[in-house]
């Protein structure tokens, strides 16, 4: 039994010795591996900032009746193009036609009275000259003529007013544009107090895109825009793009034309208006879109997104030190339009060696074999 126990411990010792030997071999460090890097270079970059926007025609004119009546005819359809002065609606109300006829009859009667008074003056004047009758008779005739003429002028004004009211039965488009919805159909009773307009005509030869920027963005804009005055800064602002609701880019560039002078106390934002030409009438009032502004940045470093990793909401990259050991460095970045690169605004400096591959495998103080490459080569591999 004693011999068996001795043999057991001997075997156990050999196994333990072998296990330690294997662990020691496992702990042998691998030689430094090659990792590609790029040299950080500072320079300009263009970023794009997007803002939700609503579109409106340069004129949105509500068509409202000035008189009461029934819609007799509608000469246009929803969405149709109309010219300035084109007939849109006919309103039926016989009283206005009758008022014109009555006023015309009154004018005719007044004209007859003027003619009679004129004849009386003509007849009286020679008799006064011959002293057959007194001058008083002539003065009375002349006053009667003036009264008749005044009455005629009054009736003519009444006729004009009646004709104007009759003219309101026809509604014409005040501008060229696109017809909106038609909430009232033929036969509907409408009046000047009707809540909804008969329609809205939108002039969309140009389109306004309204969007909002916050206080910081407004300050940044005026700080970096060129010009001595606010208006000069706005005039010198770069052209902007419009992204439509289907994700496509509108083929015409727009121009920022105004920025509100007061901040909205409810939202803390400024209203901005950009104008886009609309020669083909593609854009319509009420559309939603996105205004895309170029944002020129100076003295930033461009690195591939693949050279970074995130930890607890922060962005890091690895920089190779003078001893060829890597060190994790926190950086501040902004997305660039290509979707492949970042603009580093802080955390790196000119000349830093930024590791661009295998960042997920590295740890601080890992020794590497540096292999220089270029940013373009890294991007081309994507």
Tab-separated table of C-alpha atoms in Angstrom, residues 94-108 155 158-167:
chain	number	residue	atom	x	y	z
A	94	UNK	CA	-80.101	87.776	-59.431
A	95	UNK	CA	-80.418	90.794	-57.128
A	96	UNK	CA	-77.143	92.223	-58.385
A	97	UNK	CA	-78.268	92.049	-61.989
A	98	UNK	CA	-81.552	93.667	-61.028
A	99	UNK	CA	-79.719	96.376	-59.105
A	100	UNK	CA	-77.744	97.228	-62.231
A	101	UNK	CA	-80.911	97.432	-64.320
A	102	UNK	CA	-82.631	99.603	-61.726
A	103	UNK	CA	-79.614	101.896	-61.408
A	104	UNK	CA	-79.389	102.189	-65.192
A	105	UNK	CA	-83.030	103.199	-65.370
A	106	UNK	CA	-82.468	105.827	-62.670
A	107	UNK	CA	-79.502	107.201	-64.618
A	108	UNK	CA	-81.612	107.431	-67.774
A	155	UNK	CA	-77.394	107.974	-59.957
A	158	UNK	CA	-75.169	104.155	-57.791
A	159	UNK	CA	-74.930	102.447	-61.193
A	160	UNK	CA	-71.173	102.076	-60.823
A	161	UNK	CA	-71.605	100.557	-57.371
A	162	UNK	CA	-74.226	98.143	-58.697
A	163	UNK	CA	-71.938	97.172	-61.584
A	164	UNK	CA	-69.055	96.589	-59.153
A	165	UNK	CA	-71.231	94.313	-57.033
A	166	UNK	CA	-72.328	92.484	-60.158
A	167	UNK	CA	-68.666	92.124	-61.106
